[in-house]
Amino acid sequence: MAEPDAKRARVAEDDGATSFPKNKIKILLLEGVSQRGIQMLRDDGFQVEALKTALTEDELLAKIKDLHILGIRSKTQVSKKVIEASN
């Protein structure tokens, strides 16, 4: 039998409740993430910016300030400086 807390979590997940409105969540995806994945996030209500290339540290610093989620692959290096610059 499921634990009460686990059951509540599933119910909250199933009813679409979020702690922050999805349409205000900003996602930056780098290095050619699949178009299907990008579209799935957009269809779910997220604000998505997708770039085909990696960014330099300076470019990341310019983009990171208002970002909620950063999706990268292997070429992008997220430095301590970039992490500290995020909100």
PDB file of N, CA, C and O in Angstrom, residues 8-71:
ATOM      1  N   ARG A   8      -0.250  11.624  -1.865  1.00  0.00           N
ATOM      2  CA  ARG A   8      -0.533  13.056  -2.030  1.00  0.00           C
ATOM      3  C   ARG A   8       0.319  13.629  -3.156  1.00  0.00           C
ATOM      4  O   ARG A   8      -0.153  14.450  -3.938  1.00  0.00           O
ATOM      5  N   ALA A   9       1.576  13.226  -3.251  1.00  0.00           N
ATOM      6  CA  ALA A   9       2.462  13.731  -4.298  1.00  0.00           C
ATOM      7  C   ALA A   9       1.933  13.335  -5.671  1.00  0.00           C
ATOM      8  O   ALA A   9       1.937  14.143  -6.596  1.00  0.00           O
ATOM      9  N   ARG A  10       1.463  12.094  -5.804  1.00  0.00           N
ATOM     10  CA  ARG A  10       0.910  11.649  -7.084  1.00  0.00           C
ATOM     11  C   ARG A  10      -0.357  12.429  -7.435  1.00  0.00           C
ATOM     12  O   ARG A  10      -0.553  12.816  -8.573  1.00  0.00           O
ATOM     13  N   VAL A  11      -1.197  12.686  -6.456  1.00  0.00           N
ATOM     14  CA  VAL A  11      -2.427  13.438  -6.698  1.00  0.00           C
ATOM     15  C   VAL A  11      -2.087  14.854  -7.149  1.00  0.00           C
ATOM     16  O   VAL A  11      -2.645  15.359  -8.119  1.00  0.00           O
ATOM     17  N   ALA A  12      -1.148  15.513  -6.467  1.00  0.00           N
ATOM     18  CA  ALA A  12      -0.751  16.872  -6.853  1.00  0.00           C
ATOM     19  C   ALA A  12      -0.171  16.870  -8.261  1.00  0.00           C
ATOM     20  O   ALA A  12      -0.456  17.761  -9.053  1.00  0.00           O
ATOM     21  N   GLU A  13       0.608  15.857  -8.586  1.00  0.00           N
ATOM     22  CA  GLU A  13       1.200  15.762  -9.912  1.00  0.00           C
ATOM     23  C   GLU A  13       0.123  15.544 -10.962  1.00  0.00           C
ATOM     24  O   GLU A  13       0.133  16.144 -12.026  1.00  0.00           O
ATOM     25  N   ASP A  14      -0.839  14.707 -10.664  1.00  0.00           N
ATOM     26  CA  ASP A  14      -1.895  14.381 -11.610  1.00  0.00           C
ATOM     27  C   ASP A  14      -2.844  15.551 -11.871  1.00  0.00           C
ATOM     28  O   ASP A  14      -3.379  15.668 -12.956  1.00  0.00           O
ATOM     29  N   ASP A  15      -3.054  16.422 -10.886  1.00  0.00           N
ATOM     30  CA  ASP A  15      -4.003  17.508 -11.092  1.00  0.00           C
ATOM     31  C   ASP A  15      -3.359  18.754 -11.707  1.00  0.00           C
ATOM     32  O   ASP A  15      -4.021  19.767 -11.873  1.00  0.00           O
ATOM     33  N   GLY A  16      -2.072  18.672 -12.064  1.00  0.00           N
ATOM     34  CA  GLY A  16      -1.403  19.774 -12.729  1.00  0.00           C
ATOM     35  C   GLY A  16      -0.953  20.879 -11.792  1.00  0.00           C
ATOM     36  O   GLY A  16      -0.508  21.925 -12.244  1.00  0.00           O
ATOM     37  N   ALA A  17      -1.055  20.698 -10.485  1.00  0.00           N
ATOM     38  CA  ALA A  17      -0.639  21.728  -9.536  1.00  0.00           C
ATOM     39  C   ALA A  17       0.879  21.897  -9.584  1.00  0.00           C
ATOM     40  O   ALA A  17       1.617  20.923  -9.602  1.00  0.00           O
ATOM     41  N   THR A  18       1.312  23.128  -9.650  1.00  0.00           N
ATOM     42  CA  THR A  18       2.739  23.430  -9.601  1.00  0.00           C
ATOM     43  C   THR A  18       2.969  24.527  -8.584  1.00  0.00           C
ATOM     44  O   THR A  18       2.065  25.287  -8.259  1.00  0.00           O
ATOM     45  N   SER A  19       4.186  24.610  -8.102  1.00  0.00           N
ATOM     46  CA  SER A  19       4.496  25.642  -7.121  1.00  0.00           C
ATOM     47  C   SER A  19       4.832  26.966  -7.796  1.00  0.00           C
ATOM     48  O   SER A  19       4.905  27.985  -7.146  1.00  0.00           O
ATOM     49  N   PHE A  20       5.052  26.963  -9.092  1.00  0.00           N
ATOM     50  CA  PHE A  20       5.391  28.162  -9.851  1.00  0.00           C
ATOM     51  C   PHE A  20       4.754  27.986 -11.231  1.00  0.00           C
ATOM     52  O   PHE A  20       4.868  26.909 -11.824  1.00  0.00           O
ATOM     53  N   PRO A  21       4.086  28.988 -11.760  1.00  0.00           N
ATOM     54  CA  PRO A  21       3.403  28.825 -13.050  1.00  0.00           C
ATOM     55  C   PRO A  21       4.375  28.428 -14.164  1.00  0.00           C
ATOM     56  O   PRO A  21       5.408  29.068 -14.362  1.00  0.00           O
ATOM     57  N   LYS A  22       4.038  27.378 -14.881  1.00  0.00           N
ATOM     58  CA  LYS A  22       4.903  26.888 -15.955  1.00  0.00           C
ATOM     59  C   LYS A  22       5.189  27.960 -17.003  1.00  0.00           C
ATOM     60  O   LYS A  22       6.282  28.016 -17.547  1.00  0.00           O
ATOM     61  N   ASN A  23       4.203  28.803 -17.289  1.00  0.00           N
ATOM     62  CA  ASN A  23       4.400  29.797 -18.337  1.00  0.00           C
ATOM     63  C   ASN A  23       5.382  30.894 -17.941  1.00  0.00           C
ATOM     64  O   ASN A  23       5.740  31.734 -18.755  1.00  0.00           O
ATOM     65  N   LYS A  24       5.831  30.889 -16.699  1.00  0.00           N
ATOM     66  CA  LYS A  24       6.841  31.849 -16.252  1.00  0.00           C
ATOM     67  C   LYS A  24       8.224  31.205 -16.117  1.00  0.00           C
ATOM     68  O   LYS A  24       9.203  31.877 -15.835  1.00  0.00           O
ATOM     69  N   ILE A  25       8.292  29.894 -16.304  1.00  0.00           N
ATOM     70  CA  ILE A  25       9.568  29.177 -16.186  1.00  0.00           C
ATOM     71  C   ILE A  25      10.317  29.282 -17.506  1.00  0.00           C
ATOM     72  O   ILE A  25       9.813  28.888 -18.562  1.00  0.00           O
ATOM     73  N   LYS A  26      11.529  29.828 -17.425  1.00  0.00           N
ATOM     74  CA  LYS A  26      12.362  30.040 -18.613  1.00  0.00           C
ATOM     75  C   LYS A  26      13.424  28.951 -18.694  1.00  0.00           C
ATOM     76  O   LYS A  26      14.170  28.727 -17.749  1.00  0.00           O
ATOM     77  N   ILE A  27      13.475  28.302 -19.856  1.00  0.00           N
ATOM     78  CA  ILE A  27      14.406  27.201 -20.094  1.00  0.00           C
ATOM     79  C   ILE A  27      15.312  27.563 -21.265  1.00  0.00           C
ATOM     80  O   ILE A  27      14.825  28.023 -22.299  1.00  0.00           O
ATOM     81  N   LEU A  28      16.599  27.348 -21.095  1.00  0.00           N
ATOM     82  CA  LEU A  28      17.560  27.512 -22.183  1.00  0.00           C
ATOM     83  C   LEU A  28      18.173  26.158 -22.462  1.00  0.00           C
ATOM     84  O   LEU A  28      18.750  25.533 -21.577  1.00  0.00           O
ATOM     85  N   LEU A  29      18.024  25.692 -23.699  1.00  0.00           N
ATOM     86  CA  LEU A  29      18.584  24.413 -24.124  1.00  0.00           C
ATOM     87  C   LEU A  29      19.668  24.675 -25.165  1.00  0.00           C
ATOM     88  O   LEU A  29      19.436  25.395 -26.133  1.00  0.00           O
ATOM     89  N   LEU A  30      20.829  24.088 -24.949  1.00  0.00           N
ATOM     90  CA  LEU A  30      21.967  24.322 -25.828  1.00  0.00           C
ATOM     91  C   LEU A  30      22.401  23.055 -26.550  1.00  0.00           C
ATOM     92  O   LEU A  30      22.083  21.946 -26.121  1.00  0.00           O
ATOM     93  N   GLU A  31      23.133  23.257 -27.610  1.00  0.00           N
ATOM     94  CA  GLU A  31      23.810  22.179 -28.338  1.00  0.00           C
ATOM     95  C   GLU A  31      22.879  21.234 -29.069  1.00  0.00           C
ATOM     96  O   GLU A  31      23.070  20.023 -29.086  1.00  0.00           O
ATOM     97  N   GLY A  32      21.852  21.771 -29.674  1.00  0.00           N
ATOM     98  CA  GLY A  32      21.024  20.973 -30.561  1.00  0.00           C
ATOM     99  C   GLY A  32      20.154  19.914 -29.914  1.00  0.00           C
ATOM    100  O   GLY A  32      20.043  18.806 -30.420  1.00  0.00           O
ATOM    101  N   VAL A  33      19.500  20.251 -28.826  1.00  0.00           N
ATOM    102  CA  VAL A  33      18.535  19.331 -28.214  1.00  0.00           C
ATOM    103  C   VAL A  33      17.447  19.048 -29.256  1.00  0.00           C
ATOM    104  O   VAL A  33      17.100  19.902 -30.064  1.00  0.00           O
ATOM    105  N   SER A  34      16.894  17.862 -29.226  1.00  0.00           N
ATOM    106  CA  SER A  34      15.939  17.454 -30.257  1.00  0.00           C
ATOM    107  C   SER A  34      14.742  18.406 -30.335  1.00  0.00           C
ATOM    108  O   SER A  34      14.247  18.886 -29.313  1.00  0.00           O
ATOM    109  N   GLN A  35      14.301  18.631 -31.552  1.00  0.00           N
ATOM    110  CA  GLN A  35      13.156  19.512 -31.787  1.00  0.00           C
ATOM    111  C   GLN A  35      11.910  18.963 -31.107  1.00  0.00           C
ATOM    112  O   GLN A  35      11.085  19.711 -30.596  1.00  0.00           O
ATOM    113  N   ARG A  36      11.790  17.648 -31.064  1.00  0.00           N
ATOM    114  CA  ARG A  36      10.632  17.026 -30.408  1.00  0.00           C
ATOM    115  C   ARG A  36      10.615  17.353 -28.917  1.00  0.00           C
ATOM    116  O   ARG A  36       9.572  17.690 -28.353  1.00  0.00           O
ATOM    117  N   GLY A  37      11.769  17.268 -28.268  1.00  0.00           N
ATOM    118  CA  GLY A  37      11.859  17.595 -26.847  1.00  0.00           C
ATOM    119  C   GLY A  37      11.534  19.054 -26.583  1.00  0.00           C
ATOM    120  O   GLY A  37      10.823  19.390 -25.627  1.00  0.00           O
ATOM    121  N   ILE A  38      12.049  19.915 -27.438  1.00  0.00           N
ATOM    122  CA  ILE A  38      11.775  21.350 -27.313  1.00  0.00           C
ATOM    123  C   ILE A  38      10.282  21.611 -27.433  1.00  0.00           C
ATOM    124  O   ILE A  38       9.686  22.327 -26.627  1.00  0.00           O
ATOM    125  N   GLN A  39       9.662  20.998 -28.436  1.00  0.00           N
ATOM    126  CA  GLN A  39       8.232  21.197 -28.658  1.00  0.00           C
ATOM    127  C   GLN A  39       7.398  20.653 -27.511  1.00  0.00           C
ATOM    128  O   GLN A  39       6.395  21.249 -27.120  1.00  0.00           O
ATOM    129  N   MET A  40       7.818  19.538 -26.933  1.00  0.00           N
ATOM    130  CA  MET A  40       7.091  18.973 -25.786  1.00  0.00           C
ATOM    131  C   MET A  40       7.086  19.956 -24.616  1.00  0.00           C
ATOM    132  O   MET A  40       6.054  20.144 -23.962  1.00  0.00           O
ATOM    133  N   LEU A  41       8.230  20.582 -24.359  1.00  0.00           N
ATOM    134  CA  LEU A  41       8.312  21.568 -23.273  1.00  0.00           C
ATOM    135  C   LEU A  41       7.436  22.782 -23.574  1.00  0.00           C
ATOM    136  O   LEU A  41       6.722  23.276 -22.705  1.00  0.00           O
ATOM    137  N   ARG A  42       7.491  23.264 -24.814  1.00  0.00           N
ATOM    138  CA  ARG A  42       6.657  24.411 -25.197  1.00  0.00           C
ATOM    139  C   ARG A  42       5.175  24.064 -25.095  1.00  0.00           C
ATOM    140  O   ARG A  42       4.375  24.863 -24.600  1.00  0.00           O
ATOM    141  N   ASP A  43       4.820  22.876 -25.566  1.00  0.00           N
ATOM    142  CA  ASP A  43       3.419  22.448 -25.502  1.00  0.00           C
ATOM    143  C   ASP A  43       2.933  22.339 -24.064  1.00  0.00           C
ATOM    144  O   ASP A  43       1.743  22.502 -23.795  1.00  0.00           O
ATOM    145  N   ASP A  44       3.861  22.074 -23.156  1.00  0.00           N
ATOM    146  CA  ASP A  44       3.504  21.955 -21.738  1.00  0.00           C
ATOM    147  C   ASP A  44       3.453  23.329 -21.056  1.00  0.00           C
ATOM    148  O   ASP A  44       3.172  23.419 -19.871  1.00  0.00           O
ATOM    149  N   GLY A  45       3.776  24.399 -21.806  1.00  0.00           N
ATOM    150  CA  GLY A  45       3.604  25.748 -21.284  1.00  0.00           C
ATOM    151  C   GLY A  45       4.863  26.472 -20.866  1.00  0.00           C
ATOM    152  O   GLY A  45       4.802  27.609 -20.394  1.00  0.00           O
ATOM    153  N   PHE A  46       6.023  25.841 -21.016  1.00  0.00           N
ATOM    154  CA  PHE A  46       7.281  26.486 -20.618  1.00  0.00           C
ATOM    155  C   PHE A  46       7.758  27.460 -21.687  1.00  0.00           C
ATOM    156  O   PHE A  46       7.466  27.295 -22.872  1.00  0.00           O
ATOM    157  N   GLN A  47       8.509  28.490 -21.272  1.00  0.00           N
ATOM    158  CA  GLN A  47       9.182  29.399 -22.194  1.00  0.00           C
ATOM    159  C   GLN A  47      10.531  28.766 -22.538  1.00  0.00           C
ATOM    160  O   GLN A  47      11.363  28.593 -21.660  1.00  0.00           O
ATOM    161  N   VAL A  48      10.722  28.412 -23.795  1.00  0.00           N
ATOM    162  CA  VAL A  48      11.923  27.689 -24.190  1.00  0.00           C
ATOM    163  C   VAL A  48      12.695  28.462 -25.245  1.00  0.00           C
ATOM    164  O   VAL A  48      12.136  28.869 -26.264  1.00  0.00           O
ATOM    165  N   GLU A  49      13.991  28.646 -24.994  1.00  0.00           N
ATOM    166  CA  GLU A  49      14.918  29.155 -26.001  1.00  0.00           C
ATOM    167  C   GLU A  49      15.883  28.018 -26.281  1.00  0.00           C
ATOM    168  O   GLU A  49      16.449  27.432 -25.357  1.00  0.00           O
ATOM    169  N   ALA A  50      16.051  27.682 -27.540  1.00  0.00           N
ATOM    170  CA  ALA A  50      16.931  26.579 -27.912  1.00  0.00           C
ATOM    171  C   ALA A  50      17.956  27.065 -28.923  1.00  0.00           C
ATOM    172  O   ALA A  50      17.612  27.718 -29.905  1.00  0.00           O
ATOM    173  N   LEU A  51      19.212  26.752 -28.657  1.00  0.00           N
ATOM    174  CA  LEU A  51      20.304  27.113 -29.552  1.00  0.00           C
ATOM    175  C   LEU A  51      21.014  25.852 -30.012  1.00  0.00           C
ATOM    176  O   LEU A  51      21.113  24.878 -29.267  1.00  0.00           O
ATOM    177  N   LYS A  52      21.536  25.879 -31.229  1.00  0.00           N
ATOM    178  CA  LYS A  52      22.197  24.696 -31.786  1.00  0.00           C
ATOM    179  C   LYS A  52      23.635  24.549 -31.313  1.00  0.00           C
ATOM    180  O   LYS A  52      24.236  23.502 -31.487  1.00  0.00           O
ATOM    181  N   THR A  53      24.187  25.584 -30.711  1.00  0.00           N
ATOM    182  CA  THR A  53      25.595  25.559 -30.322  1.00  0.00           C
ATOM    183  C   THR A  53      25.770  25.691 -28.812  1.00  0.00           C
ATOM    184  O   THR A  53      24.828  26.008 -28.094  1.00  0.00           O
ATOM    185  N   ALA A  54      26.993  25.468 -28.384  1.00  0.00           N
ATOM    186  CA  ALA A  54      27.372  25.733 -26.992  1.00  0.00           C
ATOM    187  C   ALA A  54      27.595  27.236 -26.843  1.00  0.00           C
ATOM    188  O   ALA A  54      27.729  27.955 -27.834  1.00  0.00           O
ATOM    189  N   LEU A  55      27.623  27.721 -25.613  1.00  0.00           N
ATOM    190  CA  LEU A  55      27.924  29.123 -25.348  1.00  0.00           C
ATOM    191  C   LEU A  55      29.211  29.228 -24.548  1.00  0.00           C
ATOM    192  O   LEU A  55      29.540  28.334 -23.762  1.00  0.00           O
ATOM    193  N   THR A  56      29.889  30.334 -24.717  1.00  0.00           N
ATOM    194  CA  THR A  56      31.074  30.608 -23.912  1.00  0.00           C
ATOM    195  C   THR A  56      30.637  31.035 -22.518  1.00  0.00           C
ATOM    196  O   THR A  56      29.454  31.318 -22.284  1.00  0.00           O
ATOM    197  N   GLU A  57      31.583  31.130 -21.618  1.00  0.00           N
ATOM    198  CA  GLU A  57      31.262  31.583 -20.263  1.00  0.00           C
ATOM    199  C   GLU A  57      30.626  32.967 -20.293  1.00  0.00           C
ATOM    200  O   GLU A  57      29.611  33.199 -19.626  1.00  0.00           O
ATOM    201  N   ASP A  58      31.173  33.886 -21.066  1.00  0.00           N
ATOM    202  CA  ASP A  58      30.612  35.241 -21.145  1.00  0.00           C
ATOM    203  C   ASP A  58      29.193  35.240 -21.705  1.00  0.00           C
ATOM    204  O   ASP A  58      28.321  35.968 -21.229  1.00  0.00           O
ATOM    205  N   GLU A  59      28.951  34.402 -22.708  1.00  0.00           N
ATOM    206  CA  GLU A  59      27.605  34.312 -23.276  1.00  0.00           C
ATOM    207  C   GLU A  59      26.624  33.721 -22.257  1.00  0.00           C
ATOM    208  O   GLU A  59      25.490  34.194 -22.140  1.00  0.00           O
ATOM    209  N   LEU A  60      27.067  32.706 -21.530  1.00  0.00           N
ATOM    210  CA  LEU A  60      26.217  32.128 -20.483  1.00  0.00           C
ATOM    211  C   LEU A  60      25.915  33.143 -19.390  1.00  0.00           C
ATOM    212  O   LEU A  60      24.783  33.223 -18.906  1.00  0.00           O
ATOM    213  N   LEU A  61      26.913  33.923 -19.015  1.00  0.00           N
ATOM    214  CA  LEU A  61      26.702  34.941 -17.978  1.00  0.00           C
ATOM    215  C   LEU A  61      25.629  35.937 -18.395  1.00  0.00           C
ATOM    216  O   LEU A  61      24.838  36.390 -17.566  1.00  0.00           O
ATOM    217  N   ALA A  62      25.575  36.257 -19.673  1.00  0.00           N
ATOM    218  CA  ALA A  62      24.573  37.200 -20.171  1.00  0.00           C
ATOM    219  C   ALA A  62      23.171  36.585 -20.165  1.00  0.00           C
ATOM    220  O   ALA A  62      22.181  37.296 -19.995  1.00  0.00           O
ATOM    221  N   LYS A  63      23.060  35.284 -20.316  1.00  0.00           N
ATOM    222  CA  LYS A  63      21.761  34.619 -20.417  1.00  0.00           C
ATOM    223  C   LYS A  63      21.242  34.065 -19.094  1.00  0.00           C
ATOM    224  O   LYS A  63      20.046  33.855 -18.931  1.00  0.00           O
ATOM    225  N   ILE A  64      22.091  33.795 -18.142  1.00  0.00           N
ATOM    226  CA  ILE A  64      21.742  33.012 -16.955  1.00  0.00           C
ATOM    227  C   ILE A  64      20.892  33.768 -15.927  1.00  0.00           C
ATOM    228  O   ILE A  64      20.170  33.154 -15.157  1.00  0.00           O
ATOM    229  N   LYS A  65      20.943  35.071 -15.926  1.00  0.00           N
ATOM    230  CA  LYS A  65      20.327  35.857 -14.863  1.00  0.00           C
ATOM    231  C   LYS A  65      18.832  35.601 -14.652  1.00  0.00           C
ATOM    232  O   LYS A  65      18.370  35.515 -13.544  1.00  0.00           O
ATOM    233  N   ASP A  66      18.061  35.492 -15.714  1.00  0.00           N
ATOM    234  CA  ASP A  66      16.611  35.303 -15.590  1.00  0.00           C
ATOM    235  C   ASP A  66      16.173  33.882 -15.921  1.00  0.00           C
ATOM    236  O   ASP A  66      15.008  33.633 -16.175  1.00  0.00           O
ATOM    237  N   LEU A  67      17.108  32.962 -15.904  1.00  0.00           N
ATOM    238  CA  LEU A  67      16.849  31.591 -16.318  1.00  0.00           C
ATOM    239  C   LEU A  67      16.473  30.710 -15.139  1.00  0.00           C
ATOM    240  O   LEU A  67      16.976  30.893 -14.032  1.00  0.00           O
ATOM    241  N   HIS A  68      15.581  29.756 -15.369  1.00  0.00           N
ATOM    242  CA  HIS A  68      15.212  28.785 -14.342  1.00  0.00           C
ATOM    243  C   HIS A  68      15.875  27.432 -14.577  1.00  0.00           C
ATOM    244  O   HIS A  68      16.248  26.750 -13.637  1.00  0.00           O
ATOM    245  N   ILE A  69      15.974  27.035 -15.852  1.00  0.00           N
ATOM    246  CA  ILE A  69      16.539  25.729 -16.196  1.00  0.00           C
ATOM    247  C   ILE A  69      17.513  25.898 -17.352  1.00  0.00           C
ATOM    248  O   ILE A  69      17.195  26.548 -18.350  1.00  0.00           O
ATOM    249  N   LEU A  70      18.685  25.287 -17.211  1.00  0.00           N
ATOM    250  CA  LEU A  70      19.685  25.273 -18.273  1.00  0.00           C
ATOM    251  C   LEU A  70      19.923  23.823 -18.670  1.00  0.00           C
ATOM    252  O   LEU A  70      20.298  22.997 -17.834  1.00  0.00           O
ATOM    253  N   GLY A  71      19.677  23.508 -19.925  1.00  0.00           N
ATOM    254  CA  GLY A  71      19.911  22.157 -20.436  1.00  0.00           C
ATOM    255  C   GLY A  71      21.094  22.180 -21.379  1.00  0.00           C
ATOM    256  O   GLY A  71      21.117  22.947 -22.344  1.00  0.00           O
TER     257      GLY A  71
END
